[in-house]
Amino acid sequence: MRKYKRIFVVVLDSLGVGAMLDAAEYGDAGVNTLGHIASYRYQKKKALNIPNLWKLGIANLTALEGMEPCKSPVGYYGLMQETSCGKDTMTGHWEMMGLNTTVPFLTFPNGFPKELITELEKFTGRKIIGNKSASGTEILEELGEEEIEKGHLIVYTSADSVLQICGNEDIMGVETLYRYCEAARDLTMKPEWMVGRVIARPYVGKKKGEFKRTANRHDYALKPFGRTVLNALKDAGLDVISVGKINDIFGGEGITEAYKSKSSVQGMEQTIELASREFEGICFTNLVDFDALWGHRRNPEGYACELERFDEKLALLLAALCEEDLLILTADHGNDPVHTGTDHTREKVPFLAWSPSMTRAGMLPESPDFARIGATAAENFEVPMPEGTIGNSCLEELC
């Protein structure tokens, strides 16, 4: 029989908890996103205030300055390694649902090839400017006025496998920007140009100092290369509800209902609202602000404040859950805000699990992959894992 009627998986995007054994191969020796945020706050004599994460066992996974480990966590807690190659959003999320990515997605740290840029210019009728690795906010300050005044098009990338296109909502229009991104997605299906995501980056404002990106971002991601646990759950007639960018990450595969979020706070509010609704299956939430607003911008104080805002909403979600619900909190990679550069970091991630019906708690063995999550959901709903997927369930322990 099914142990849980509903499983809520909430991804705190980029909340790594310490370097993986192969982190040095990725230029990430010594990284620890959560640990370094706690240290930053401790040095500022303002300890990180996350009481709900603390009681779930987060401080038992890595040393946090100013915070003792919880002596009696209320749920189960553990670490998960990533077995896939890479440290990007899609790789991490796909692995959660059973896929092992053995070849990392392409990156273009020095800009995209001339041939690709020429094809984009032909389609859009606009001169491409930028074409380099850059911060999204900084490139708007640098080139936003030129894009508006001359009708050019800002294209840029980052250390991730992405091609990003900026467009002013009031002048270019969101639909035009989306059309350009759809064309870019088609072009980048060629093996030599294949990025994981093409991202539409709409913004408002007319001059430097006023530019602001809006919530109408849209990701055009590659579809998973195989069937995931989400497909299996959907095919079994279960609800698979996505919140935030989950639907984009999976290219809509295996999703029965999708909600976009304007912020991580709204994403938690949507998840809390869904907890008050009847459904049977999984609610899969991604909270992107940790990564997009604070990790990539190397802002430990902003990251710390976002964690505290999340913890306040977490209290409401915990109170909204029923006896037949299971909550799993995790991350998809790291993004250490005190590390060099602006890239993701190769880190272990937390696995925190709680249900009002649990009668025991404790530390779980470290998982060799993130696929523990999908495998646990599949076993709970008595759905076979799709062929070729990885992962071992820990459902038996979650009681």
Short mmCIF file of C-alpha atoms in Angstrom, two decimals:
data_model
loop_
_atom_site.label_atom_id
_atom_site.label_comp_id
_atom_site.label_asym_id
_atom_site.label_seq_id
_atom_site.Cartn_x
_atom_site.Cartn_y
_atom_site.Cartn_z
CA MET A 1 0.00 0.00 0.00
CA ARG A 2 1.07 3.56 -0.63
CA LYS A 3 2.63 5.09 2.46
CA TYR A 4 2.09 8.71 1.43
CA LYS A 5 -0.69 10.21 -0.66
CA ARG A 6 1.26 13.34 -1.52
CA ILE A 7 4.99 14.02 -1.77
CA PHE A 8 6.25 17.60 -1.82
CA VAL A 9 9.78 18.01 -3.20
CA VAL A 10 11.17 21.52 -2.71
CA VAL A 11 14.49 22.40 -4.36
CA LEU A 12 16.42 25.25 -2.76
CA ASP A 13 18.23 25.99 -6.00
CA SER A 14 22.02 25.95 -5.40
CA LEU A 15 22.04 25.27 -1.62
CA GLY A 16 25.09 23.00 -1.61
CA VAL A 17 26.50 21.76 1.70
CA GLY A 18 30.14 21.00 0.91
CA ALA A 19 32.55 20.07 -1.85
CA MET A 20 32.26 16.70 -3.55
CA LEU A 21 35.33 14.50 -3.82
CA ASP A 22 35.87 15.56 -7.44
CA ALA A 23 35.20 19.27 -6.80
CA ALA A 24 38.81 20.22 -7.58
CA GLU A 25 38.38 18.87 -11.13
CA TYR A 26 35.70 21.52 -11.61
CA GLY A 27 37.78 24.30 -10.03
CA ASP A 28 35.71 24.09 -6.84
CA ALA A 29 38.05 22.83 -4.12
CA GLY A 30 36.90 23.89 -0.65
CA VAL A 31 33.46 25.19 -1.63
CA ASN A 32 30.52 25.04 0.78
CA THR A 33 27.56 27.26 -0.07
CA LEU A 34 25.63 26.95 3.21
CA GLY A 35 28.72 26.71 5.38
CA HIS A 36 30.25 29.88 3.97
CA ILE A 37 26.98 31.81 4.24
CA ALA A 38 26.80 30.87 7.93
CA SER A 39 30.44 31.89 8.43
CA TYR A 40 29.84 35.22 6.70
CA ARG A 41 26.91 35.94 8.98
CA TYR A 42 28.79 34.82 12.10
CA GLN A 43 31.64 37.19 11.28
CA LYS A 44 29.09 39.99 10.95
CA LYS A 45 27.85 39.06 14.45
CA LYS A 46 24.42 38.22 13.04
CA ALA A 47 23.94 34.47 13.12
CA LEU A 48 21.90 32.82 10.39
CA ASN A 49 18.32 32.48 11.67
CA ILE A 50 16.77 29.34 10.15
CA PRO A 51 15.04 27.52 13.06
CA ASN A 52 12.80 25.33 10.91
CA LEU A 53 15.62 24.08 8.69
CA TRP A 54 17.64 23.58 11.87
CA LYS A 55 15.05 21.31 13.49
CA LEU A 56 14.92 19.27 10.26
CA GLY A 57 18.65 18.60 10.65
CA ILE A 58 20.39 20.99 8.22
CA ALA A 59 23.08 21.87 10.79
CA ASN A 60 23.84 18.16 11.22
CA LEU A 61 25.04 17.90 7.61
CA THR A 62 27.85 20.46 7.62
CA ALA A 63 29.47 22.71 10.23
CA LEU A 64 27.64 26.03 10.50
CA GLU A 65 29.33 28.77 12.53
CA GLY A 66 27.03 30.17 15.17
CA MET A 67 24.73 27.15 15.03
CA GLU A 68 25.10 23.90 16.95
CA PRO A 69 23.84 20.64 15.40
CA CYS A 70 20.30 19.77 16.43
CA LYS A 71 20.35 17.07 19.13
CA SER A 72 16.92 15.72 18.21
CA PRO A 73 15.93 16.51 14.61
CA VAL A 74 12.26 15.90 13.89
CA GLY A 75 12.84 14.10 10.59
CA TYR A 76 15.42 12.24 8.53
CA TYR A 77 18.44 13.98 7.12
CA GLY A 78 21.39 13.01 4.93
CA LEU A 79 23.75 13.98 2.13
CA MET A 80 23.55 13.19 -1.56
CA GLN A 81 26.43 13.09 -4.03
CA GLU A 82 25.94 13.81 -7.73
CA THR A 83 26.89 10.97 -10.05
CA SER A 84 26.22 12.86 -13.30
CA CYS A 85 28.90 14.91 -15.03
CA GLY A 86 28.51 18.64 -14.60
CA LYS A 87 27.02 21.00 -12.04
CA ASP A 88 24.09 22.63 -13.78
CA THR A 89 20.38 22.92 -13.09
CA MET A 90 19.15 20.42 -15.65
CA THR A 91 21.71 17.76 -14.74
CA GLY A 92 20.80 18.00 -11.06
CA HIS A 93 17.04 17.93 -11.53
CA TRP A 94 17.11 15.18 -14.14
CA GLU A 95 19.23 13.06 -11.81
CA MET A 96 16.69 13.54 -9.01
CA MET A 97 14.21 11.80 -11.28
CA GLY A 98 16.52 8.99 -12.33
CA LEU A 99 18.67 10.17 -15.26
CA ASN A 100 22.46 9.90 -15.17
CA THR A 101 23.98 12.51 -17.50
CA THR A 102 27.33 11.11 -18.57
CA VAL A 103 28.35 13.89 -20.98
CA PRO A 104 28.17 17.48 -19.66
CA PHE A 105 26.31 20.11 -21.66
CA LEU A 106 28.35 22.44 -23.87
CA THR A 107 29.48 25.80 -22.52
CA PHE A 108 30.79 28.81 -24.46
CA PRO A 109 32.83 30.90 -21.99
CA ASN A 110 34.38 32.93 -24.82
CA GLY A 111 31.11 33.60 -26.65
CA PHE A 112 29.20 31.72 -29.32
CA PRO A 113 30.66 30.78 -32.72
CA LYS A 114 30.38 33.34 -35.51
CA GLU A 115 28.29 30.92 -37.58
CA LEU A 116 25.61 30.69 -34.88
CA ILE A 117 25.54 34.46 -34.38
CA THR A 118 25.17 35.00 -38.14
CA GLU A 119 22.19 32.64 -38.25
CA LEU A 120 20.54 34.48 -35.36
CA GLU A 121 21.10 37.82 -37.07
CA LYS A 122 19.50 36.50 -40.26
CA PHE A 123 16.40 35.32 -38.41
CA THR A 124 15.92 38.39 -36.20
CA GLY A 125 17.09 41.06 -38.64
CA ARG A 126 19.01 42.59 -35.77
CA LYS A 127 22.71 43.03 -35.09
CA ILE A 128 23.85 40.81 -32.19
CA ILE A 129 25.77 42.63 -29.45
CA GLY A 130 27.37 41.21 -26.34
CA ASN A 131 28.13 37.58 -27.20
CA LYS A 132 30.23 36.96 -24.13
CA SER A 133 30.02 35.47 -20.67
CA ALA A 134 28.50 38.08 -18.39
CA SER A 135 26.25 38.88 -15.47
CA GLY A 136 22.70 39.52 -16.65
CA THR A 137 22.35 42.76 -14.69
CA GLU A 138 25.78 44.05 -15.71
CA ILE A 139 25.28 43.43 -19.43
CA LEU A 140 22.03 45.41 -19.31
CA GLU A 141 23.88 48.33 -17.76
CA GLU A 142 26.54 48.04 -20.44
CA LEU A 143 24.41 47.46 -23.54
CA GLY A 144 20.76 48.08 -22.68
CA GLU A 145 20.70 51.64 -24.02
CA GLU A 146 22.35 50.54 -27.27
CA GLU A 147 19.84 47.72 -27.76
CA ILE A 148 16.95 50.16 -27.32
CA GLU A 149 18.34 53.04 -29.38
CA LYS A 150 19.72 51.06 -32.32
CA GLY A 151 17.39 48.05 -32.38
CA HIS A 152 20.21 45.62 -31.68
CA LEU A 153 19.87 42.36 -29.75
CA ILE A 154 21.82 41.42 -26.60
CA VAL A 155 22.96 37.80 -26.57
CA TYR A 156 25.16 36.48 -23.79
CA THR A 157 26.06 33.37 -21.85
CA SER A 158 27.51 32.42 -18.46
CA ALA A 159 29.60 29.63 -17.05
CA ASP A 160 26.47 27.48 -17.40
CA SER A 161 25.28 25.82 -20.60
CA VAL A 162 22.95 28.64 -21.62
CA LEU A 163 22.28 31.12 -24.41
CA GLN A 164 20.44 34.15 -23.06
CA ILE A 165 18.66 36.87 -25.04
CA CYS A 166 17.56 40.20 -23.59
CA GLY A 167 14.56 42.16 -24.79
CA ASN A 168 12.83 45.28 -23.50
CA GLU A 169 9.21 44.44 -22.73
CA ASP A 170 7.86 47.86 -23.68
CA ILE A 171 9.80 48.28 -26.93
CA MET A 172 10.55 44.80 -28.31
CA GLY A 173 7.69 43.02 -26.61
CA VAL A 174 7.73 39.71 -24.80
CA GLU A 175 6.21 37.72 -27.66
CA THR A 176 8.90 38.91 -30.08
CA LEU A 177 11.60 37.99 -27.58
CA TYR A 178 10.06 34.55 -27.14
CA ARG A 179 9.98 34.07 -30.92
CA TYR A 180 13.70 34.90 -31.12
CA CYS A 181 14.43 32.43 -28.33
CA GLU A 182 12.43 29.69 -30.04
CA ALA A 183 14.54 30.21 -33.15
CA ALA A 184 17.72 30.11 -31.07
CA ARG A 185 16.53 26.87 -29.49
CA ASP A 186 16.05 25.33 -32.93
CA LEU A 187 19.51 26.48 -34.03
CA THR A 188 21.18 25.15 -30.90
CA MET A 189 19.83 21.67 -31.44
CA LYS A 190 22.88 21.14 -33.67
CA PRO A 191 25.39 18.97 -31.75
CA GLU A 192 28.19 21.53 -32.03
CA TRP A 193 26.00 24.32 -30.59
CA MET A 194 23.81 22.32 -28.21
CA VAL A 195 23.35 24.30 -24.99
CA GLY A 196 21.16 22.99 -22.21
CA ARG A 197 18.89 26.03 -22.15
CA VAL A 198 18.00 29.10 -24.16
CA ILE A 199 16.65 31.74 -21.78
CA ALA A 200 14.47 34.75 -22.60
CA ARG A 201 15.48 37.64 -20.34
CA PRO A 202 12.85 40.40 -20.60
CA TYR A 203 13.49 43.70 -18.85
CA VAL A 204 11.98 47.15 -18.38
CA GLY A 205 13.55 50.59 -18.13
CA LYS A 206 14.94 53.05 -20.66
CA LYS A 207 18.40 53.97 -19.35
CA LYS A 208 21.26 52.89 -17.11
CA GLY A 209 20.32 52.64 -13.48
CA GLU A 210 16.67 51.94 -14.34
CA PHE A 211 16.93 48.56 -16.04
CA LYS A 212 15.18 45.76 -14.19
CA ARG A 213 14.61 42.17 -15.30
CA THR A 214 11.01 41.00 -15.03
CA ALA A 215 9.32 37.77 -13.98
CA ASN A 216 8.47 36.93 -17.62
CA ARG A 217 11.68 34.96 -18.01
CA HIS A 218 11.16 31.77 -20.00
CA ASP A 219 13.53 28.82 -20.33
CA TYR A 220 13.65 26.73 -23.50
CA ALA A 221 15.37 23.61 -22.23
CA LEU A 222 16.37 20.41 -23.91
CA LYS A 223 13.90 17.66 -23.16
CA PRO A 224 15.26 14.86 -20.97
CA PHE A 225 17.13 12.25 -23.01
CA GLY A 226 15.03 9.46 -21.48
CA ARG A 227 11.90 8.78 -19.50
CA THR A 228 12.03 9.95 -15.91
CA VAL A 229 10.09 9.07 -12.77
CA LEU A 230 7.82 12.04 -13.59
CA ASN A 231 6.74 10.29 -16.81
CA ALA A 232 6.07 7.09 -14.89
CA LEU A 233 3.96 8.88 -12.27
CA LYS A 234 1.94 10.75 -14.89
CA ASP A 235 1.37 7.58 -16.92
CA ALA A 236 0.07 5.89 -13.77
CA GLY A 237 -2.64 8.54 -13.50
CA LEU A 238 -1.03 10.45 -10.64
CA ASP A 239 -0.76 14.22 -10.33
CA VAL A 240 2.63 15.73 -11.16
CA ILE A 241 2.41 19.42 -10.26
CA SER A 242 5.33 21.74 -11.01
CA VAL A 243 6.02 25.07 -9.31
CA GLY A 244 8.63 27.54 -10.55
CA LYS A 245 10.88 26.48 -13.41
CA ILE A 246 10.40 22.70 -13.02
CA ASN A 247 8.17 22.57 -16.10
CA ASP A 248 10.85 24.35 -18.16
CA ILE A 249 13.65 22.11 -16.85
CA PHE A 250 11.81 18.98 -17.96
CA GLY A 251 10.47 20.49 -21.17
CA GLY A 252 6.95 19.73 -19.94
CA GLU A 253 7.69 15.99 -19.88
CA GLY A 254 5.80 14.15 -17.16
CA ILE A 255 4.02 17.27 -15.89
CA THR A 256 0.24 17.36 -15.43
CA GLU A 257 -0.11 20.90 -14.05
CA ALA A 258 2.35 23.82 -13.98
CA TYR A 259 2.61 27.09 -12.05
CA LYS A 260 5.17 29.81 -12.76
CA SER A 261 6.60 31.83 -9.88
CA LYS A 262 7.70 35.47 -9.80
CA SER A 263 9.98 34.81 -6.82
CA SER A 264 11.02 32.10 -4.40
CA VAL A 265 8.69 33.58 -1.80
CA GLN A 266 5.79 33.26 -4.24
CA GLY A 267 6.92 29.73 -5.09
CA MET A 268 6.60 28.78 -1.43
CA GLU A 269 3.22 30.50 -1.20
CA GLN A 270 2.02 28.51 -4.22
CA THR A 271 3.29 25.29 -2.64
CA ILE A 272 1.50 26.10 0.62
CA GLU A 273 -1.68 26.79 -1.35
CA LEU A 274 -1.33 23.44 -3.13
CA ALA A 275 -0.98 21.74 0.26
CA SER A 276 -4.52 22.89 1.04
CA ARG A 277 -5.81 21.20 -2.12
CA GLU A 278 -6.77 17.61 -2.75
CA PHE A 279 -4.45 15.70 -5.09
CA GLU A 280 -2.58 12.42 -5.23
CA GLY A 281 0.97 12.40 -6.46
CA ILE A 282 3.92 14.79 -6.33
CA CYS A 283 4.35 18.54 -6.09
CA PHE A 284 7.81 19.48 -7.41
CA THR A 285 8.95 23.04 -6.58
CA ASN A 286 12.07 24.95 -7.62
CA LEU A 287 13.04 28.12 -5.75
CA VAL A 288 15.42 29.87 -8.15
CA ASP A 289 16.18 33.14 -6.36
CA PHE A 290 18.88 31.58 -4.15
CA ASP A 291 20.83 30.84 -7.32
CA ALA A 292 19.86 33.59 -9.76
CA LEU A 293 19.78 36.58 -7.42
CA TRP A 294 22.43 35.75 -4.85
CA GLY A 295 24.70 32.81 -5.76
CA HIS A 296 25.65 33.97 -9.25
CA ARG A 297 26.02 37.53 -8.00
CA ARG A 298 28.28 36.36 -5.15
CA ASN A 299 26.14 38.05 -2.52
CA PRO A 300 26.29 36.08 0.77
CA GLU A 301 24.14 38.57 2.67
CA GLY A 302 21.39 38.46 0.06
CA TYR A 303 21.56 34.65 0.09
CA ALA A 304 21.33 34.60 3.89
CA CYS A 305 18.27 36.86 3.88
CA GLU A 306 16.62 34.68 1.22
CA LEU A 307 17.20 31.61 3.39
CA GLU A 308 15.58 33.36 6.34
CA ARG A 309 12.57 34.35 4.23
CA PHE A 310 12.31 30.76 3.07
CA ASP A 311 12.46 29.47 6.64
CA GLU A 312 9.51 31.65 7.62
CA LYS A 313 7.45 30.19 4.77
CA LEU A 314 8.70 26.70 5.64
CA ALA A 315 7.00 27.00 9.03
CA LEU A 316 3.69 27.60 7.24
CA LEU A 317 4.23 24.67 4.88
CA LEU A 318 5.04 22.32 7.75
CA ALA A 319 1.84 23.37 9.49
CA ALA A 320 -0.19 22.79 6.31
CA LEU A 321 0.94 19.18 5.76
CA CYS A 322 -1.27 16.21 6.63
CA GLU A 323 -0.52 12.76 8.02
CA GLU A 324 -0.37 11.29 4.51
CA ASP A 325 2.11 13.90 3.25
CA LEU A 326 5.89 13.66 2.90
CA LEU A 327 8.12 16.72 2.49
CA ILE A 328 11.60 16.45 0.94
CA LEU A 329 13.94 19.46 0.86
CA THR A 330 17.03 19.34 -1.34
CA ALA A 331 19.19 21.26 -3.86
CA ASP A 332 20.43 20.70 -7.40
CA HIS A 333 24.06 21.90 -7.10
CA GLY A 334 26.00 24.56 -5.20
CA ASN A 335 26.66 28.23 -5.90
CA ASP A 336 29.04 29.31 -3.18
CA PRO A 337 28.71 33.11 -2.83
CA VAL A 338 32.27 33.49 -1.53
CA HIS A 339 33.86 31.38 -4.29
CA THR A 340 35.68 32.92 -7.25
CA GLY A 341 33.82 33.63 -10.49
CA THR A 342 30.05 33.41 -10.92
CA ASP A 343 29.62 29.72 -11.77
CA HIS A 344 27.77 26.96 -9.97
CA THR A 345 29.89 24.88 -7.62
CA ARG A 346 30.25 21.08 -7.51
CA GLU A 347 28.76 20.19 -4.12
CA LYS A 348 26.89 17.62 -2.14
CA VAL A 349 23.28 18.55 -1.47
CA PRO A 350 20.98 18.04 1.53
CA PHE A 351 18.21 15.48 1.79
CA LEU A 352 15.76 16.52 4.51
CA ALA A 353 12.56 14.50 4.89
CA TRP A 354 9.64 14.99 7.26
CA SER A 355 6.04 13.92 7.65
CA PRO A 356 3.56 14.58 10.47
CA SER A 357 3.12 10.80 10.64
CA MET A 358 6.80 10.00 11.31
CA THR A 359 7.47 8.20 14.55
CA ARG A 360 11.25 8.09 14.22
CA ALA A 361 14.03 10.34 12.94
CA GLY A 362 17.75 10.22 12.29
CA MET A 363 20.61 10.39 9.83
CA LEU A 364 20.41 8.45 6.57
CA PRO A 365 23.42 6.90 4.82
CA GLU A 366 24.95 9.16 2.19
CA SER A 367 23.44 8.59 -1.23
CA PRO A 368 25.77 8.20 -4.24
CA ASP A 369 23.29 10.12 -6.40
CA PHE A 370 20.38 12.56 -6.29
CA ALA A 371 18.09 9.85 -7.67
CA ARG A 372 17.16 8.75 -4.16
CA ILE A 373 14.28 11.24 -4.48
CA GLY A 374 12.69 9.82 -7.62
CA ALA A 375 13.25 6.24 -6.54
CA THR A 376 11.53 6.93 -3.22
CA ALA A 377 8.55 8.52 -4.98
CA ALA A 378 8.30 5.62 -7.43
CA GLU A 379 8.30 3.02 -4.65
CA ASN A 380 5.77 4.98 -2.62
CA PHE A 381 3.29 5.12 -5.50
CA GLU A 382 4.08 1.54 -6.60
CA VAL A 383 5.30 2.70 -10.02
CA PRO A 384 8.19 0.89 -11.76
CA MET A 385 11.29 2.97 -12.41
CA PRO A 386 11.65 3.67 -16.16
CA GLU A 387 14.20 1.56 -18.00
CA GLY A 388 17.73 2.91 -17.79
CA THR A 389 17.15 5.08 -14.71
CA ILE A 390 19.20 5.03 -11.50
CA GLY A 391 18.41 5.44 -7.81
CA ASN A 392 17.62 3.53 -4.65
CA SER A 393 14.58 4.26 -2.51
CA CYS A 394 14.78 5.11 1.17
CA LEU A 395 11.02 4.82 1.69
CA GLU A 396 11.40 2.05 4.26
CA GLU A 397 13.39 4.39 6.54
CA LEU A 398 10.94 7.28 6.23
CA CYS A 399 8.43 6.14 8.79
#
